[in-house]
JSON list of C-alpha atoms in Angstrom, two decimals:
[
{"chain": "A", "resi": 1, "resn": "MET", "atom": "CA", "xyz": [-19.65, -13.76, 34.79]},
{"chain": "A", "resi": 2, "resn": "LYS", "atom": "CA", "xyz": [-19.54, -9.96, 34.55]},
{"chain": "A", "resi": 3, "resn": "LYS", "atom": "CA", "xyz": [-15.98, -9.87, 35.71]},
{"chain": "A", "resi": 4, "resn": "MET", "atom": "CA", "xyz": [-15.03, -12.42, 33.13]},
{"chain": "A", "resi": 5, "resn": "LEU", "atom": "CA", "xyz": [-16.67, -10.54, 30.41]},
{"chain": "A", "resi": 6, "resn": "LEU", "atom": "CA", "xyz": [-15.01, -7.25, 31.47]},
{"chain": "A", "resi": 7, "resn": "ALA", "atom": "CA", "xyz": [-11.59, -8.96, 31.55]},
{"chain": "A", "resi": 8, "resn": "LEU", "atom": "CA", "xyz": [-12.13, -10.32, 28.02]},
{"chain": "A", "resi": 9, "resn": "VAL", "atom": "CA", "xyz": [-13.16, -6.79, 26.75]},
{"chain": "A", "resi": 10, "resn": "VAL", "atom": "CA", "xyz": [-10.08, -5.28, 28.43]},
{"chain": "A", "resi": 11, "resn": "CYS", "atom": "CA", "xyz": [-7.70, -7.84, 26.95]},
{"chain": "A", "resi": 12, "resn": "ALA", "atom": "CA", "xyz": [-9.29, -7.37, 23.47]},
{"chain": "A", "resi": 13, "resn": "LEU", "atom": "CA", "xyz": [-8.83, -3.54, 23.68]},
{"chain": "A", "resi": 14, "resn": "THR", "atom": "CA", "xyz": [-5.34, -3.91, 24.90]},
{"chain": "A", "resi": 15, "resn": "ALA", "atom": "CA", "xyz": [-4.33, -6.16, 22.14]},
{"chain": "A", "resi": 16, "resn": "THR", "atom": "CA", "xyz": [-5.89, -3.89, 19.59]},
{"chain": "A", "resi": 17, "resn": "VAL", "atom": "CA", "xyz": [-4.01, -0.85, 20.77]},
{"chain": "A", "resi": 18, "resn": "CYS", "atom": "CA", "xyz": [-0.74, -2.88, 20.87]},
{"chain": "A", "resi": 19, "resn": "VAL", "atom": "CA", "xyz": [-1.11, -4.23, 17.36]},
{"chain": "A", "resi": 20, "resn": "ALA", "atom": "CA", "xyz": [-2.18, -0.89, 15.90]},
{"chain": "A", "resi": 21, "resn": "LYS", "atom": "CA", "xyz": [0.68, 1.17, 17.20]},
{"chain": "A", "resi": 22, "resn": "GLU", "atom": "CA", "xyz": [3.72, 1.47, 14.85]},
{"chain": "A", "resi": 23, "resn": "SER", "atom": "CA", "xyz": [7.09, 3.03, 15.60]},
{"chain": "A", "resi": 24, "resn": "ASP", "atom": "CA", "xyz": [8.27, 6.24, 13.90]},
{"chain": "A", "resi": 25, "resn": "ALA", "atom": "CA", "xyz": [10.78, 4.23, 11.87]},
{"chain": "A", "resi": 26, "resn": "GLU", "atom": "CA", "xyz": [7.93, 1.96, 10.52]},
{"chain": "A", "resi": 27, "resn": "THR", "atom": "CA", "xyz": [5.87, 5.06, 9.75]},
{"chain": "A", "resi": 28, "resn": "LYS", "atom": "CA", "xyz": [8.69, 6.75, 7.95]},
{"chain": "A", "resi": 29, "resn": "ALA", "atom": "CA", "xyz": [9.42, 3.51, 5.94]},
{"chain": "A", "resi": 30, "resn": "ASP", "atom": "CA", "xyz": [5.70, 3.28, 5.12]},
{"chain": "A", "resi": 31, "resn": "VAL", "atom": "CA", "xyz": [5.58, 6.84, 3.99]},
{"chain": "A", "resi": 32, "resn": "ALA", "atom": "CA", "xyz": [8.73, 6.37, 1.84]},
{"chain": "A", "resi": 33, "resn": "LYS", "atom": "CA", "xyz": [7.17, 3.19, 0.03]},
{"chain": "A", "resi": 34, "resn": "HIS", "atom": "CA", "xyz": [4.01, 5.27, -0.61]},
{"chain": "A", "resi": 35, "resn": "ARG", "atom": "CA", "xyz": [6.08, 8.03, -2.18]},
{"chain": "A", "resi": 36, "resn": "ALA", "atom": "CA", "xyz": [7.98, 5.50, -4.39]},
{"chain": "A", "resi": 37, "resn": "MET", "atom": "CA", "xyz": [4.76, 3.92, -5.49]},
{"chain": "A", "resi": 38, "resn": "ALA", "atom": "CA", "xyz": [3.34, 7.28, -6.31]},
{"chain": "A", "resi": 39, "resn": "ALA", "atom": "CA", "xyz": [6.51, 8.34, -8.20]},
{"chain": "A", "resi": 40, "resn": "ALA", "atom": "CA", "xyz": [6.22, 5.05, -10.23]},
{"chain": "A", "resi": 41, "resn": "HIS", "atom": "CA", "xyz": [2.57, 5.69, -10.93]},
{"chain": "A", "resi": 42, "resn": "LEU", "atom": "CA", "xyz": [3.24, 9.24, -12.03]},
{"chain": "A", "resi": 43, "resn": "ALA", "atom": "CA", "xyz": [6.02, 7.98, -14.42]},
{"chain": "A", "resi": 44, "resn": "ALA", "atom": "CA", "xyz": [3.46, 5.44, -15.76]},
{"chain": "A", "resi": 45, "resn": "ALA", "atom": "CA", "xyz": [0.91, 8.29, -16.43]},
{"chain": "A", "resi": 46, "resn": "GLN", "atom": "CA", "xyz": [3.50, 10.40, -18.05]},
{"chain": "A", "resi": 47, "resn": "CYS", "atom": "CA", "xyz": [4.54, 7.44, -20.16]},
{"chain": "A", "resi": 48, "resn": "ARG", "atom": "CA", "xyz": [0.93, 7.00, -21.33]},
{"chain": "A", "resi": 49, "resn": "GLU", "atom": "CA", "xyz": [0.60, 10.80, -22.04]},
{"chain": "A", "resi": 50, "resn": "SER", "atom": "CA", "xyz": [3.65, 10.62, -24.11]},
{"chain": "A", "resi": 51, "resn": "GLY", "atom": "CA", "xyz": [1.78, 8.27, -26.43]},
{"chain": "A", "resi": 52, "resn": "LYS", "atom": "CA", "xyz": [3.79, 5.08, -25.61]},
{"chain": "A", "resi": 53, "resn": "ASP", "atom": "CA", "xyz": [1.95, 1.67, -25.75]},
{"chain": "A", "resi": 54, "resn": "GLU", "atom": "CA", "xyz": [0.20, 0.57, -22.55]},
{"chain": "A", "resi": 55, "resn": "ASP", "atom": "CA", "xyz": [2.04, -2.64, -22.48]},
{"chain": "A", "resi": 56, "resn": "LEU", "atom": "CA", "xyz": [5.35, -0.90, -22.56]},
{"chain": "A", "resi": 57, "resn": "CYS", "atom": "CA", "xyz": [4.30, 1.58, -19.75]},
{"chain": "A", "resi": 58, "resn": "ASN", "atom": "CA", "xyz": [3.04, -1.34, -17.66]},
{"chain": "A", "resi": 59, "resn": "LYS", "atom": "CA", "xyz": [6.42, -3.22, -18.00]},
{"chain": "A", "resi": 60, "resn": "GLU", "atom": "CA", "xyz": [8.20, 0.03, -16.92]},
{"chain": "A", "resi": 61, "resn": "LEU", "atom": "CA", "xyz": [5.73, 0.36, -13.94]},
{"chain": "A", "resi": 62, "resn": "GLN", "atom": "CA", "xyz": [6.42, -3.35, -12.98]},
{"chain": "A", "resi": 63, "resn": "ALA", "atom": "CA", "xyz": [10.21, -2.71, -13.12]},
{"chain": "A", "resi": 64, "resn": "ALA", "atom": "CA", "xyz": [9.93, 0.42, -11.00]},
{"chain": "A", "resi": 65, "resn": "CYS", "atom": "CA", "xyz": [7.82, -1.29, -8.42]},
{"chain": "A", "resi": 66, "resn": "LYS", "atom": "CA", "xyz": [9.70, -4.59, -8.10]},
{"chain": "A", "resi": 67, "resn": "GLY", "atom": "CA", "xyz": [9.94, -5.47, -4.49]},
{"chain": "A", "resi": 68, "resn": "LEU", "atom": "CA", "xyz": [7.80, -2.47, -3.52]},
{"chain": "A", "resi": 69, "resn": "ALA", "atom": "CA", "xyz": [4.22, -3.33, -3.83]},
{"chain": "A", "resi": 70, "resn": "ILE", "atom": "CA", "xyz": [1.89, -6.33, -4.30]},
{"chain": "A", "resi": 71, "resn": "GLY", "atom": "CA", "xyz": [0.63, -7.36, -7.56]},
{"chain": "A", "resi": 72, "resn": "LYS", "atom": "CA", "xyz": [1.89, -6.64, -11.11]},
{"chain": "A", "resi": 73, "resn": "PHE", "atom": "CA", "xyz": [0.40, -3.11, -11.20]},
{"chain": "A", "resi": 74, "resn": "CYS", "atom": "CA", "xyz": [2.28, -1.72, -8.18]},
{"chain": "A", "resi": 75, "resn": "GLY", "atom": "CA", "xyz": [-0.45, -2.48, -5.67]},
{"chain": "A", "resi": 76, "resn": "MET", "atom": "CA", "xyz": [-3.09, -0.51, -7.71]},
{"chain": "A", "resi": 77, "resn": "LYS", "atom": "CA", "xyz": [-5.23, -1.43, -10.68]},
{"chain": "A", "resi": 78, "resn": "HIS", "atom": "CA", "xyz": [-8.25, 0.52, -12.14]},
{"chain": "A", "resi": 79, "resn": "GLU", "atom": "CA", "xyz": [-10.73, -0.83, -14.53]},
{"chain": "A", "resi": 80, "resn": "HIS", "atom": "CA", "xyz": [-10.17, -0.33, -18.34]}
]
């Protein structure tokens, strides 16, 4: 019983390590996506600072993030 439990724990830990590890290329791609999302959000903030309507700025944000993030607010929404 103890050997079986130990084997299950070892398998679970090995699977966790294998799943969590990503390649350098995947890391670089992830970083690039985060930078692109950050740039889109910065542009949205500058749009709002300029006095433009929130709906217009949100449409620009959606266009900038198309295919980049999940959701209509580029993967990020805060309360209003």
